[in-house]
Amino acid sequence: MKAHLTRRYWFAASHRLHSEVMSEEENRRTYGKCNNPYGHGHNYALEVTVSGSVDPATGMVCDLVALDRFVETNILEKFGHANLNALAEFRGAVPTTENICTLVYDVLEKGFRPASVEKVRLEETMLNAFEYAGERGLRI
Ligand code: NI
C-alpha cells in the first residue's frame, strides 16, 4: 500500500526577476515591478510530498525527523534569508517560483533516500504557487 505524506515549511528570501538573455526593456516588460534592481522579498511556503508504504512498526511513511533535517540542511539554511540571485544554484537562471521549485525537487530527489519524492509545491504569495512532480509529472 502506497501512501503520501506532505510536510510544510517556510522560508523568507529575496530575489530580482531579471534574465541575462533579454534586454533591459524586455526584462521590464516581462517582469514589471519584479525587475526592480533592488529586488524584493517573499515569505515562501514550501510543501514537500513523499510516498512509500506505511511501516508496520512505526505506522509512518517516512521518518519526519529525517525529512525535516534534510530540508533544513539542504534547503532552508541555504535559501532562508538569502538573496537567491547571488546563490551559485541560480547562476544563469532566473529565481522564479518555477525555478526554485524544480531545484528543490531535484535536491530532494538526488539526496533524500528514506522515501520517494512525489511532488514539491512552492507558494510565493497568496495568489500564486507552482508545483513540480519531476519528469514523470509531465506524462499525460
Ligand atoms: Ni518576487
Short mmCIF file of N, CA and C and ligand atoms in Angstrom, two decimals:
data_model
loop_
_atom_site.label_atom_id
_atom_site.label_comp_id
_atom_site.label_asym_id
_atom_site.label_seq_id
_atom_site.Cartn_x
_atom_site.Cartn_y
_atom_site.Cartn_z
N MET A 1 0.84 -1.20 0.00
CA MET A 1 0.00 0.00 0.00
C MET A 1 0.88 1.25 0.00
N LYS A 2 0.63 2.10 -0.98
CA LYS A 2 1.44 3.32 -1.06
C LYS A 2 0.64 4.50 -0.46
N ALA A 3 1.31 5.25 0.37
CA ALA A 3 0.65 6.42 0.97
C ALA A 3 1.51 7.66 0.76
N HIS A 4 0.86 8.80 0.80
CA HIS A 4 1.57 10.07 0.63
C HIS A 4 1.62 10.86 1.93
N LEU A 5 2.71 11.55 2.11
CA LEU A 5 2.86 12.41 3.28
C LEU A 5 3.32 13.77 2.80
N THR A 6 2.64 14.82 3.24
CA THR A 6 3.05 16.17 2.85
C THR A 6 3.44 16.95 4.10
N ARG A 7 4.58 17.59 4.01
CA ARG A 7 5.08 18.39 5.12
C ARG A 7 5.28 19.82 4.62
N ARG A 8 4.96 20.79 5.48
CA ARG A 8 5.00 22.19 5.08
C ARG A 8 6.13 22.92 5.80
N TYR A 9 6.85 23.76 5.06
CA TYR A 9 7.97 24.55 5.62
C TYR A 9 7.83 26.00 5.17
N TRP A 10 8.55 26.87 5.86
CA TRP A 10 8.55 28.29 5.47
C TRP A 10 9.98 28.82 5.39
N PHE A 11 10.20 29.72 4.46
CA PHE A 11 11.46 30.47 4.48
C PHE A 11 11.23 31.82 3.82
N ALA A 12 12.04 32.79 4.23
CA ALA A 12 11.96 34.13 3.64
C ALA A 12 13.21 34.33 2.80
N ALA A 13 13.04 34.91 1.61
CA ALA A 13 14.20 35.14 0.73
C ALA A 13 13.90 36.32 -0.19
N SER A 14 14.96 36.89 -0.75
CA SER A 14 14.75 37.98 -1.70
C SER A 14 15.22 37.55 -3.09
N HIS A 15 14.67 38.21 -4.08
CA HIS A 15 15.12 37.94 -5.45
C HIS A 15 14.81 39.13 -6.35
N ARG A 16 15.40 39.06 -7.53
CA ARG A 16 15.06 40.01 -8.59
C ARG A 16 14.85 39.18 -9.85
N LEU A 17 13.71 39.39 -10.51
CA LEU A 17 13.47 38.66 -11.75
C LEU A 17 14.11 39.44 -12.89
N HIS A 18 15.18 38.88 -13.40
CA HIS A 18 15.94 39.53 -14.46
C HIS A 18 16.67 38.46 -15.25
N SER A 19 16.43 38.44 -16.56
CA SER A 19 17.07 37.42 -17.39
C SER A 19 18.22 38.02 -18.18
N GLU A 20 19.36 37.34 -18.12
CA GLU A 20 20.56 37.80 -18.82
C GLU A 20 20.39 37.75 -20.34
N VAL A 21 19.46 36.92 -20.80
CA VAL A 21 19.32 36.76 -22.26
C VAL A 21 18.34 37.76 -22.86
N MET A 22 17.78 38.65 -22.01
CA MET A 22 16.85 39.65 -22.54
C MET A 22 17.40 41.06 -22.31
N SER A 23 16.96 42.01 -23.12
CA SER A 23 17.39 43.39 -22.96
C SER A 23 16.73 43.99 -21.70
N GLU A 24 17.23 45.17 -21.28
CA GLU A 24 16.65 45.86 -20.11
C GLU A 24 15.16 46.08 -20.34
N GLU A 25 14.84 46.51 -21.55
CA GLU A 25 13.44 46.81 -21.89
C GLU A 25 12.57 45.55 -21.84
N GLU A 26 13.09 44.47 -22.42
CA GLU A 26 12.33 43.20 -22.39
C GLU A 26 12.14 42.71 -20.96
N ASN A 27 13.18 42.88 -20.15
CA ASN A 27 13.09 42.47 -18.75
C ASN A 27 12.00 43.25 -18.02
N ARG A 28 11.98 44.58 -18.26
CA ARG A 28 10.98 45.43 -17.60
C ARG A 28 9.58 45.05 -18.04
N ARG A 29 9.45 44.76 -19.36
CA ARG A 29 8.13 44.42 -19.90
C ARG A 29 7.66 43.06 -19.38
N THR A 30 8.61 42.12 -19.26
CA THR A 30 8.26 40.76 -18.85
C THR A 30 7.96 40.66 -17.35
N TYR A 31 8.81 41.28 -16.55
CA TYR A 31 8.72 41.07 -15.10
C TYR A 31 8.10 42.24 -14.34
N GLY A 32 7.93 43.37 -15.00
CA GLY A 32 7.30 44.52 -14.34
C GLY A 32 8.04 44.93 -13.08
N LYS A 33 7.29 45.11 -11.98
CA LYS A 33 7.88 45.56 -10.72
C LYS A 33 8.90 44.58 -10.18
N CYS A 34 8.75 43.32 -10.53
CA CYS A 34 9.67 42.27 -10.04
C CYS A 34 11.07 42.40 -10.63
N ASN A 35 11.21 43.31 -11.62
CA ASN A 35 12.52 43.56 -12.23
C ASN A 35 13.26 44.71 -11.54
N ASN A 36 12.62 45.33 -10.56
CA ASN A 36 13.25 46.40 -9.78
C ASN A 36 14.68 46.01 -9.39
N PRO A 37 15.68 46.85 -9.73
CA PRO A 37 17.08 46.47 -9.49
C PRO A 37 17.40 46.16 -8.03
N TYR A 38 16.63 46.70 -7.09
CA TYR A 38 16.94 46.47 -5.67
C TYR A 38 16.34 45.17 -5.14
N GLY A 39 15.55 44.49 -5.95
CA GLY A 39 14.96 43.22 -5.51
C GLY A 39 13.82 43.43 -4.53
N HIS A 40 13.25 42.33 -4.09
CA HIS A 40 12.15 42.35 -3.12
C HIS A 40 12.08 40.98 -2.49
N GLY A 41 11.33 40.87 -1.39
CA GLY A 41 11.31 39.60 -0.66
C GLY A 41 9.96 38.91 -0.66
N HIS A 42 9.99 37.64 -0.34
CA HIS A 42 8.77 36.85 -0.18
C HIS A 42 8.91 35.96 1.04
N ASN A 43 7.75 35.62 1.62
CA ASN A 43 7.71 34.54 2.61
C ASN A 43 7.19 33.32 1.87
N TYR A 44 8.09 32.44 1.53
CA TYR A 44 7.72 31.26 0.73
C TYR A 44 7.17 30.15 1.63
N ALA A 45 6.12 29.51 1.17
CA ALA A 45 5.62 28.29 1.83
C ALA A 45 5.98 27.13 0.91
N LEU A 46 6.68 26.19 1.46
CA LEU A 46 7.17 25.04 0.68
C LEU A 46 6.48 23.77 1.17
N GLU A 47 5.90 23.02 0.24
CA GLU A 47 5.28 21.74 0.61
C GLU A 47 6.01 20.62 -0.10
N VAL A 48 6.46 19.67 0.69
CA VAL A 48 7.17 18.51 0.14
C VAL A 48 6.30 17.28 0.34
N THR A 49 6.01 16.56 -0.76
CA THR A 49 5.21 15.33 -0.66
C THR A 49 6.10 14.13 -0.98
N VAL A 50 6.14 13.21 -0.03
CA VAL A 50 6.90 11.97 -0.25
C VAL A 50 5.94 10.80 -0.17
N SER A 51 6.36 9.66 -0.71
CA SER A 51 5.48 8.49 -0.68
C SER A 51 6.25 7.24 -0.29
N GLY A 52 5.51 6.25 0.13
CA GLY A 52 6.10 4.97 0.49
C GLY A 52 5.02 4.14 1.14
N SER A 53 5.40 2.96 1.57
CA SER A 53 4.39 2.16 2.28
C SER A 53 4.45 2.53 3.76
N VAL A 54 3.35 2.32 4.44
CA VAL A 54 3.31 2.64 5.87
C VAL A 54 4.05 1.53 6.62
N ASP A 55 5.11 1.92 7.29
CA ASP A 55 5.91 0.96 8.05
C ASP A 55 5.06 0.37 9.18
N PRO A 56 4.91 -0.97 9.24
CA PRO A 56 4.04 -1.55 10.28
C PRO A 56 4.55 -1.26 11.69
N ALA A 57 5.85 -1.11 11.84
CA ALA A 57 6.41 -0.87 13.17
C ALA A 57 6.17 0.56 13.64
N THR A 58 6.41 1.55 12.75
CA THR A 58 6.28 2.96 13.18
C THR A 58 4.91 3.54 12.85
N GLY A 59 4.23 2.92 11.87
CA GLY A 59 2.95 3.46 11.42
C GLY A 59 3.12 4.70 10.57
N MET A 60 4.35 4.91 10.06
CA MET A 60 4.61 6.12 9.27
C MET A 60 5.17 5.78 7.90
N VAL A 61 4.96 6.72 6.95
CA VAL A 61 5.51 6.59 5.59
C VAL A 61 7.01 6.87 5.62
N CYS A 62 7.36 7.82 6.46
CA CYS A 62 8.75 8.29 6.46
C CYS A 62 9.04 8.95 7.79
N ASP A 63 10.26 8.84 8.22
CA ASP A 63 10.69 9.45 9.47
C ASP A 63 10.66 10.98 9.29
N LEU A 64 9.74 11.62 9.97
CA LEU A 64 9.59 13.08 9.83
C LEU A 64 10.84 13.83 10.28
N VAL A 65 11.52 13.28 11.28
CA VAL A 65 12.74 13.92 11.77
C VAL A 65 13.79 13.93 10.67
N ALA A 66 13.89 12.82 9.94
CA ALA A 66 14.87 12.73 8.85
C ALA A 66 14.52 13.69 7.72
N LEU A 67 13.23 13.78 7.40
CA LEU A 67 12.79 14.70 6.34
C LEU A 67 13.06 16.15 6.76
N ASP A 68 12.69 16.48 7.99
CA ASP A 68 12.93 17.85 8.49
C ASP A 68 14.41 18.19 8.46
N ARG A 69 15.22 17.25 8.89
CA ARG A 69 16.67 17.50 8.95
C ARG A 69 17.22 17.74 7.53
N PHE A 70 16.76 16.93 6.59
CA PHE A 70 17.25 17.05 5.21
C PHE A 70 16.84 18.40 4.62
N VAL A 71 15.57 18.76 4.78
CA VAL A 71 15.07 20.02 4.21
C VAL A 71 15.74 21.21 4.89
N GLU A 72 15.89 21.12 6.20
CA GLU A 72 16.53 22.19 6.97
C GLU A 72 17.96 22.43 6.46
N THR A 73 18.73 21.36 6.35
CA THR A 73 20.14 21.46 5.98
C THR A 73 20.33 21.85 4.51
N ASN A 74 19.54 21.24 3.64
CA ASN A 74 19.81 21.40 2.20
C ASN A 74 18.99 22.48 1.52
N ILE A 75 17.91 22.92 2.15
CA ILE A 75 17.07 23.93 1.52
C ILE A 75 16.96 25.19 2.38
N LEU A 76 16.41 25.02 3.58
CA LEU A 76 16.08 26.20 4.38
C LEU A 76 17.31 27.00 4.81
N GLU A 77 18.36 26.29 5.22
CA GLU A 77 19.57 27.01 5.65
C GLU A 77 20.24 27.73 4.48
N LYS A 78 20.09 27.16 3.29
CA LYS A 78 20.72 27.75 2.11
C LYS A 78 19.90 28.91 1.54
N PHE A 79 18.59 28.72 1.43
CA PHE A 79 17.72 29.72 0.80
C PHE A 79 17.16 30.74 1.78
N GLY A 80 17.05 30.37 3.05
CA GLY A 80 16.44 31.24 4.04
C GLY A 80 17.26 32.51 4.25
N HIS A 81 16.60 33.66 4.17
CA HIS A 81 17.25 34.96 4.34
C HIS A 81 18.42 35.15 3.39
N ALA A 82 18.30 34.59 2.20
CA ALA A 82 19.35 34.74 1.18
C ALA A 82 18.82 35.59 0.03
N ASN A 83 19.77 36.18 -0.68
CA ASN A 83 19.45 36.81 -1.96
C ASN A 83 19.60 35.70 -2.99
N LEU A 84 18.50 35.19 -3.47
CA LEU A 84 18.54 34.00 -4.33
C LEU A 84 19.38 34.21 -5.59
N ASN A 85 19.37 35.43 -6.13
CA ASN A 85 20.16 35.72 -7.34
C ASN A 85 21.66 35.50 -7.10
N ALA A 86 22.10 35.63 -5.84
CA ALA A 86 23.52 35.54 -5.55
C ALA A 86 23.98 34.09 -5.33
N LEU A 87 23.06 33.15 -5.24
CA LEU A 87 23.44 31.76 -4.98
C LEU A 87 23.94 31.09 -6.26
N ALA A 88 24.95 30.24 -6.09
CA ALA A 88 25.53 29.53 -7.24
C ALA A 88 24.46 28.73 -7.99
N GLU A 89 23.49 28.22 -7.26
CA GLU A 89 22.41 27.40 -7.87
C GLU A 89 21.63 28.18 -8.94
N PHE A 90 21.60 29.51 -8.80
CA PHE A 90 20.82 30.30 -9.75
C PHE A 90 21.69 31.09 -10.72
N ARG A 91 22.95 30.69 -10.82
CA ARG A 91 23.81 31.36 -11.79
C ARG A 91 23.27 31.03 -13.19
N GLY A 92 22.96 32.06 -13.95
CA GLY A 92 22.44 31.83 -15.30
C GLY A 92 20.97 31.44 -15.34
N ALA A 93 20.29 31.42 -14.18
CA ALA A 93 18.87 31.09 -14.16
C ALA A 93 18.13 32.16 -13.37
N VAL A 94 16.92 32.46 -13.74
CA VAL A 94 16.13 33.47 -13.04
C VAL A 94 15.43 32.78 -11.86
N PRO A 95 15.57 33.33 -10.63
CA PRO A 95 14.97 32.65 -9.47
C PRO A 95 13.45 32.86 -9.36
N THR A 96 12.74 32.39 -10.37
CA THR A 96 11.28 32.43 -10.34
C THR A 96 10.79 31.30 -9.43
N THR A 97 9.51 31.33 -9.09
CA THR A 97 8.93 30.25 -8.28
C THR A 97 9.14 28.91 -9.00
N GLU A 98 8.98 28.92 -10.32
CA GLU A 98 9.15 27.69 -11.11
C GLU A 98 10.56 27.13 -10.94
N ASN A 99 11.56 27.99 -11.08
CA ASN A 99 12.94 27.51 -11.00
C ASN A 99 13.34 27.11 -9.58
N ILE A 100 12.83 27.82 -8.58
CA ILE A 100 13.14 27.46 -7.18
C ILE A 100 12.52 26.08 -6.89
N CYS A 101 11.28 25.92 -7.32
CA CYS A 101 10.54 24.69 -7.05
C CYS A 101 11.20 23.47 -7.70
N THR A 102 11.60 23.58 -8.96
CA THR A 102 12.21 22.43 -9.63
C THR A 102 13.59 22.14 -9.03
N LEU A 103 14.29 23.19 -8.61
CA LEU A 103 15.58 22.99 -7.96
C LEU A 103 15.41 22.22 -6.65
N VAL A 104 14.42 22.62 -5.84
CA VAL A 104 14.16 21.94 -4.57
C VAL A 104 13.81 20.47 -4.84
N TYR A 105 13.00 20.24 -5.86
CA TYR A 105 12.63 18.86 -6.21
C TYR A 105 13.88 18.04 -6.53
N ASP A 106 14.77 18.61 -7.37
CA ASP A 106 15.98 17.89 -7.76
C ASP A 106 16.89 17.59 -6.58
N VAL A 107 17.00 18.56 -5.65
CA VAL A 107 17.85 18.35 -4.46
C VAL A 107 17.30 17.19 -3.64
N LEU A 108 15.99 17.16 -3.45
CA LEU A 108 15.35 16.08 -2.68
C LEU A 108 15.46 14.74 -3.39
N GLU A 109 15.18 14.77 -4.67
CA GLU A 109 15.20 13.55 -5.48
C GLU A 109 16.59 12.91 -5.47
N LYS A 110 17.63 13.75 -5.55
CA LYS A 110 19.01 13.22 -5.59
C LYS A 110 19.50 12.79 -4.21
N GLY A 111 19.09 13.52 -3.18
CA GLY A 111 19.72 13.30 -1.89
C GLY A 111 18.90 12.63 -0.81
N PHE A 112 17.56 12.68 -0.90
CA PHE A 112 16.76 12.15 0.21
C PHE A 112 16.38 10.71 -0.08
N ARG A 113 16.81 9.79 0.75
CA ARG A 113 16.63 8.37 0.47
C ARG A 113 15.51 7.66 1.26
N PRO A 114 15.18 8.08 2.47
CA PRO A 114 14.21 7.28 3.23
C PRO A 114 12.84 7.10 2.55
N ALA A 115 12.46 7.98 1.63
CA ALA A 115 11.16 7.83 0.95
C ALA A 115 11.28 8.44 -0.44
N SER A 116 10.34 8.11 -1.35
CA SER A 116 10.37 8.69 -2.70
C SER A 116 9.76 10.07 -2.68
N VAL A 117 10.37 10.98 -3.42
CA VAL A 117 9.82 12.32 -3.52
C VAL A 117 8.77 12.32 -4.62
N GLU A 118 7.57 12.75 -4.31
CA GLU A 118 6.49 12.76 -5.29
C GLU A 118 6.31 14.13 -5.92
N LYS A 119 6.33 15.13 -5.06
CA LYS A 119 5.95 16.46 -5.55
C LYS A 119 6.48 17.55 -4.63
N VAL A 120 6.81 18.69 -5.22
CA VAL A 120 7.18 19.86 -4.43
C VAL A 120 6.26 20.99 -4.87
N ARG A 121 5.70 21.68 -3.91
CA ARG A 121 4.81 22.81 -4.22
C ARG A 121 5.36 24.03 -3.50
N LEU A 122 5.47 25.14 -4.22
CA LEU A 122 6.03 26.35 -3.62
C LEU A 122 5.05 27.51 -3.80
N GLU A 123 4.64 28.08 -2.69
CA GLU A 123 3.75 29.26 -2.72
C GLU A 123 4.61 30.49 -2.54
N GLU A 124 4.50 31.41 -3.49
CA GLU A 124 5.29 32.64 -3.40
C GLU A 124 4.48 33.73 -2.72
N THR A 125 3.20 33.80 -3.09
CA THR A 125 2.28 34.75 -2.46
C THR A 125 0.97 34.00 -2.25
N MET A 126 0.00 34.70 -1.68
CA MET A 126 -1.32 34.08 -1.51
C MET A 126 -1.98 33.80 -2.86
N LEU A 127 -1.46 34.46 -3.90
CA LEU A 127 -2.12 34.36 -5.21
C LEU A 127 -1.44 33.42 -6.18
N ASN A 128 -0.18 33.06 -5.92
CA ASN A 128 0.44 32.14 -6.87
C ASN A 128 1.31 31.08 -6.23
N ALA A 129 1.25 29.91 -6.85
CA ALA A 129 2.03 28.76 -6.40
C ALA A 129 2.41 27.96 -7.63
N PHE A 130 3.47 27.18 -7.50
CA PHE A 130 3.90 26.34 -8.60
C PHE A 130 4.19 24.97 -8.03
N GLU A 131 3.88 23.93 -8.78
CA GLU A 131 4.24 22.60 -8.31
C GLU A 131 4.93 21.80 -9.38
N TYR A 132 5.80 20.90 -8.92
CA TYR A 132 6.60 20.10 -9.84
C TYR A 132 6.68 18.68 -9.31
N ALA A 133 6.46 17.74 -10.21
CA ALA A 133 6.49 16.33 -9.81
C ALA A 133 7.53 15.56 -10.62
N GLY A 134 8.56 16.26 -11.07
CA GLY A 134 9.59 15.60 -11.87
C GLY A 134 9.12 15.34 -13.27
N GLU A 135 9.98 14.71 -14.05
CA GLU A 135 9.64 14.41 -15.45
C GLU A 135 8.40 13.52 -15.54
N ARG A 136 8.25 12.65 -14.56
CA ARG A 136 7.08 11.75 -14.53
C ARG A 136 5.79 12.54 -14.57
N GLY A 137 5.83 13.71 -13.90
CA GLY A 137 4.65 14.54 -13.80
C GLY A 137 4.20 15.13 -15.13
N LEU A 138 5.09 15.07 -16.12
CA LEU A 138 4.75 15.67 -17.41
C LEU A 138 3.99 14.70 -18.30
N ARG A 139 4.00 13.43 -17.93
CA ARG A 139 3.27 12.43 -18.74
C ARG A 139 1.78 12.64 -18.65
N ILE A 140 1.12 12.52 -19.81
CA ILE A 140 -0.34 12.71 -19.83
C ILE A 140 -1.01 11.35 -19.94
NI NI B 1 9.01 38.12 -6.44
#
